[in-house]
Amino acid sequence: MSWTDERIDSLRKMWEAGQTASQIAEELGGVSRNAVIGKAHRLGLQSRPSPVKPNEPGAAPAPAPAKKAPAPVETAPRPAPTPAPMAVSAAPIPVSTDISAPARPANEPILRSVGPGGFVRQSPGEQQPPITPAPPRRLVPAKPSPEMADKTSLLELNDKICKWPLGHPGEPDFHFCGDKVNPGFPYCVEHCGHAYQAQLPRRDRRPPPPLPFGGPRVR
DNA sequence: CCCTGATTCGC
DNA sequence: GCGAATCAGG
């Protein structure tokens, strides 16, 4: 594989979006994690918070046992590491379900029970969902933008809507189908047609584009 | 062990 | 320029 303009562009975007080198490599395909890192550096991409970098030039009495190359200690003024702002989407997602909490008479006491371990159970109409679960690390920071307004985000997935991904993780407009699911499946009828074929895929991920012909017969 | 990014250096 | 090998921290 070679670094075509497109691939370099993808690398740039994903790197800047905070994807790990492994993820980028996997996504691009045909390259190793090392290749991605190497390329990123050659491109002059800003290194993101590395697990192994908090270097202070001031005190360096440490022996630093260089086995191979006694590298001349270069204290290049590294630009401030980009803090990679995790945009927590304070999404006021309208959980419109039919379990609409009926307004409880104000004077009626809240019924709670205490479960094993001492935690307090909430009563049915009492769910307070203000706590947005911290998105798993590695997720691309949410970008609250108008373009995303009607896109189904990861956080909005549930059992009733199609989870078919559109676009690629890390790209700004990545989202999910969001249509009503084919009952019993995670996708809508249309995408079930894509997901379930005569035989499920092997270990591969993306056969379609880069195969002029020669690959397994694709309809 | 796993993961991460950084660096080196032969090609 | 490329990337495997290696390093080193979490």
Coordinates of C-alpha atoms (C1' of nucleotides) in Angstrom, one line a residue:
Chain A
M1 CA 0.0 0.0 0.0
S2 CA 1.2 3.5 -0.7
W3 CA 0.3 6.8 0.7
T4 CA -2.1 8.3 -1.8
D5 CA -3.4 11.7 -1.3
E6 CA -6.7 10.3 -0.1
R7 CA -5.1 8.0 2.4
I8 CA -2.9 10.8 3.7
D9 CA -6.0 12.9 4.0
S10 CA -7.8 10.3 6.0
L11 CA -4.8 9.9 8.2
R12 CA -4.7 13.6 8.8
K13 CA -8.3 13.8 9.7
M14 CA -8.4 10.7 11.9
W15 CA -5.2 11.7 13.7
E16 CA -6.5 15.1 14.4
A17 CA -9.8 13.7 15.5
G18 CA -8.0 11.8 18.1
Q19 CA -8.1 8.3 16.8
T20 CA -5.3 6.1 17.9
A21 CA -2.7 5.0 15.5
S22 CA -4.0 1.5 15.7
Q23 CA -7.5 2.5 14.9
I24 CA -6.3 4.6 12.0
A25 CA -4.2 1.8 10.7
E26 CA -7.0 -0.6 10.9
E27 CA -9.4 1.8 9.2
L28 CA -7.0 2.5 6.4
G29 CA -6.0 -1.1 6.0
G30 CA -2.8 -2.3 4.5
V31 CA -0.7 -0.4 6.9
S32 CA 0.6 -1.1 10.4
R33 CA 0.2 1.1 13.4
N34 CA 3.9 2.0 13.1
A35 CA 3.4 3.0 9.6
V36 CA 0.7 5.4 10.6
I37 CA 2.8 6.9 13.4
G38 CA 5.8 7.2 11.2
K39 CA 3.7 8.9 8.5
A40 CA 2.0 11.1 10.9
H41 CA 5.4 12.4 12.1
R42 CA 6.7 12.8 8.7
L43 CA 3.7 14.8 7.9
G44 CA 4.5 17.0 10.8
L45 CA 1.3 16.2 12.6
Q46 CA 1.2 17.4 16.1
S47 CA 1.9 14.6 18.5
R48 CA -1.0 14.0 20.7
P49 CA -0.6 13.4 24.4
S50 CA 1.8 10.5 24.4
P51 CA 1.9 8.1 27.2
V52 CA 5.6 8.4 27.1
K53 CA 6.7 11.9 26.8
P54 CA 6.5 14.1 29.9
N55 CA 10.1 15.2 29.5
E56 CA 11.6 18.1 31.4
P57 CA 14.8 19.5 30.1
G58 CA 15.7 21.0 33.4
A59 CA 16.8 18.0 35.3
A60 CA 18.1 15.1 33.3
P61 CA 20.6 13.2 35.4
A62 CA 18.9 10.0 34.4
P63 CA 21.3 7.7 32.8
A64 CA 18.9 7.0 29.9
P65 CA 20.5 3.7 28.9
A66 CA 20.5 4.0 25.2
K67 CA 21.2 0.5 23.8
K68 CA 21.5 1.3 20.2
A69 CA 21.9 4.8 19.3
P70 CA 23.2 7.2 21.9
A71 CA 20.9 9.9 20.7
P72 CA 22.1 13.4 21.3
V73 CA 19.7 14.7 23.8
E74 CA 17.7 17.0 21.7
T75 CA 15.4 19.3 23.6
A76 CA 13.4 20.5 20.8
P77 CA 10.8 23.0 22.0
R78 CA 7.8 20.9 21.5
P79 CA 4.7 22.9 20.9
A80 CA 2.1 22.6 23.6
P81 CA 0.4 19.3 23.4
T82 CA -3.1 19.7 22.2
P83 CA -5.3 18.9 25.1
A84 CA -7.9 17.3 22.8
P85 CA -11.0 18.8 24.3
M86 CA -13.5 16.2 25.0
A87 CA -16.6 17.9 24.0
V88 CA -19.2 16.5 26.2
S89 CA -22.4 16.8 24.4
A90 CA -24.9 18.0 26.9
A91 CA -27.5 16.7 24.6
P92 CA -31.0 17.2 25.8
I93 CA -32.1 14.1 24.1
P94 CA -35.8 13.9 24.1
V95 CA -36.4 10.5 25.4
S96 CA -39.7 10.2 23.9
T97 CA -41.1 7.0 25.0
D98 CA -44.5 5.9 26.1
I99 CA -43.4 5.6 29.7
S100 CA -44.1 9.3 30.0
A101 CA -44.0 9.9 33.7
P102 CA -47.5 10.8 34.8
A103 CA -47.3 13.9 36.9
R104 CA -47.5 12.6 40.4
P105 CA -49.6 14.6 42.9
A106 CA -47.3 16.8 44.8
N107 CA -48.3 15.6 48.2
E108 CA -47.9 12.0 47.4
P109 CA -44.7 10.6 49.0
I110 CA -42.1 9.2 46.8
L111 CA -41.9 5.4 47.1
R112 CA -38.5 4.0 47.3
S113 CA -37.1 0.7 48.2
V114 CA -33.6 -0.2 49.2
G115 CA -31.9 -2.9 47.4
P116 CA -29.2 -5.3 48.6
G117 CA -26.1 -3.4 49.3
G118 CA -28.0 -0.4 50.5
F119 CA -28.5 1.4 47.2
V120 CA -31.8 3.3 46.9
R121 CA -34.0 2.2 44.1
Q122 CA -35.8 4.8 42.1
S123 CA -39.5 4.5 41.7
P124 CA -40.7 4.1 38.2
G125 CA -41.7 7.6 37.4
E126 CA -38.7 9.0 39.0
Q127 CA -36.0 8.5 36.5
Q128 CA -33.7 11.4 36.3
P129 CA -31.5 11.1 33.4
P130 CA -29.3 14.1 33.6
I131 CA -26.1 12.1 33.9
T132 CA -24.7 11.6 30.5
P133 CA -22.4 8.6 30.7
A134 CA -18.9 9.5 29.8
P135 CA -18.4 8.3 26.3
P136 CA -15.8 5.6 25.9
R137 CA -12.4 6.9 25.3
R138 CA -11.4 7.0 21.7
L139 CA -14.7 8.2 20.5
V140 CA -14.3 11.2 18.4
P141 CA -15.2 14.3 20.2
A142 CA -18.8 15.1 19.5
K143 CA -19.2 18.1 17.4
P144 CA -22.4 19.9 18.2
S145 CA -22.9 21.5 14.9
P146 CA -26.0 22.2 12.7
E147 CA -24.8 19.5 10.3
M148 CA -25.3 16.9 13.0
A149 CA -28.7 18.1 14.0
D150 CA -30.6 15.4 12.3
K151 CA -28.0 12.8 12.4
T152 CA -28.3 9.8 14.8
S153 CA -25.4 9.8 17.2
L154 CA -24.0 6.9 19.1
L155 CA -25.6 8.2 22.2
E156 CA -29.0 8.0 20.7
L157 CA -28.9 4.4 19.7
N158 CA -31.5 2.1 21.2
D159 CA -33.2 -1.1 20.4
K160 CA -35.8 0.5 18.2
I161 CA -33.7 2.2 15.7
C162 CA -31.3 1.1 13.0
K163 CA -27.7 1.0 14.1
W164 CA -26.3 0.9 10.6
P165 CA -23.3 3.2 10.5
L166 CA -23.0 5.8 7.8
G167 CA -19.7 7.2 7.1
H168 CA -16.6 6.4 9.1
P169 CA -15.8 6.8 12.7
G170 CA -13.7 9.9 13.1
E171 CA -15.1 11.7 10.3
P172 CA -17.3 14.7 11.2
D173 CA -20.5 13.4 9.7
F174 CA -20.3 9.9 11.0
H175 CA -23.7 8.8 12.2
F176 CA -26.2 6.0 12.3
C177 CA -29.1 5.2 10.1
G178 CA -31.7 5.7 12.8
D179 CA -34.7 4.3 10.9
K180 CA -37.1 2.0 12.6
V181 CA -35.6 -1.4 13.0
N182 CA -36.7 -4.6 11.4
P183 CA -38.2 -6.1 14.5
G184 CA -35.8 -8.5 16.0
F185 CA -32.8 -7.1 14.2
P186 CA -30.5 -4.3 15.0
Y187 CA -31.0 -2.7 11.6
C188 CA -33.8 -1.5 9.5
V189 CA -35.2 -3.6 6.8
E190 CA -33.1 -2.1 4.1
H191 CA -29.9 -2.5 6.0
C192 CA -30.7 -6.0 7.1
G193 CA -30.5 -6.7 3.5
H194 CA -26.9 -5.5 3.5
A195 CA -26.0 -7.0 6.8
Y196 CA -27.4 -10.5 6.4
Q197 CA -26.4 -12.3 3.2
A198 CA -26.0 -15.9 2.2
Q199 CA -22.9 -16.1 4.2
L200 CA -21.7 -13.8 6.9
P201 CA -18.4 -12.1 6.2
R202 CA -15.2 -13.7 7.1
R203 CA -12.6 -11.9 9.0
D204 CA -12.6 -9.0 6.6
R205 CA -14.1 -5.6 7.0
R206 CA -14.4 -3.7 3.8
P207 CA -14.3 -5.7 0.7
P208 CA -16.2 -3.3 -1.6
P209 CA -14.3 -0.4 -3.1
P210 CA -10.7 -1.5 -3.6
L211 CA -11.6 -4.6 -5.5
P212 CA -11.9 -4.1 -9.3
F213 CA -12.4 -7.8 -9.6
G214 CA -10.8 -10.9 -8.5
G215 CA -12.3 -10.9 -5.1
P216 CA -15.1 -13.1 -4.0
R217 CA -18.0 -12.5 -6.2
V218 CA -19.9 -9.5 -5.2
R219 CA -23.2 -8.7 -6.5
Chain B
dC1 C1' 0.4 -9.1 29.4
dC2 C1' -2.2 -5.4 27.0
dC3 C1' -2.3 -0.8 25.2
dT4 C1' -0.2 3.9 23.7
dG5 C1' 3.1 7.2 20.8
dA6 C1' 8.2 8.2 19.9
dT7 C1' 12.4 7.1 17.8
dT8 C1' 15.8 4.9 15.2
dC9 C1' 17.7 3.2 11.2
dG10 C1' 18.1 -0.1 7.2
dC11 C1' 16.0 -0.2 3.1
Chain C
dG1 C1' 10.0 8.3 2.2
dC2 C1' 8.8 4.2 4.4
dG3 C1' 7.9 1.2 8.3
dA4 C1' 9.7 -2.8 11.4
dA5 C1' 12.0 -2.9 15.5
dT6 C1' 12.6 -1.0 19.5
dC7 C1' 11.9 1.8 23.5
dA8 C1' 9.2 3.4 27.3
dG9 C1' 5.1 4.9 30.0
dG10 C1' 0.3 3.6 31.5

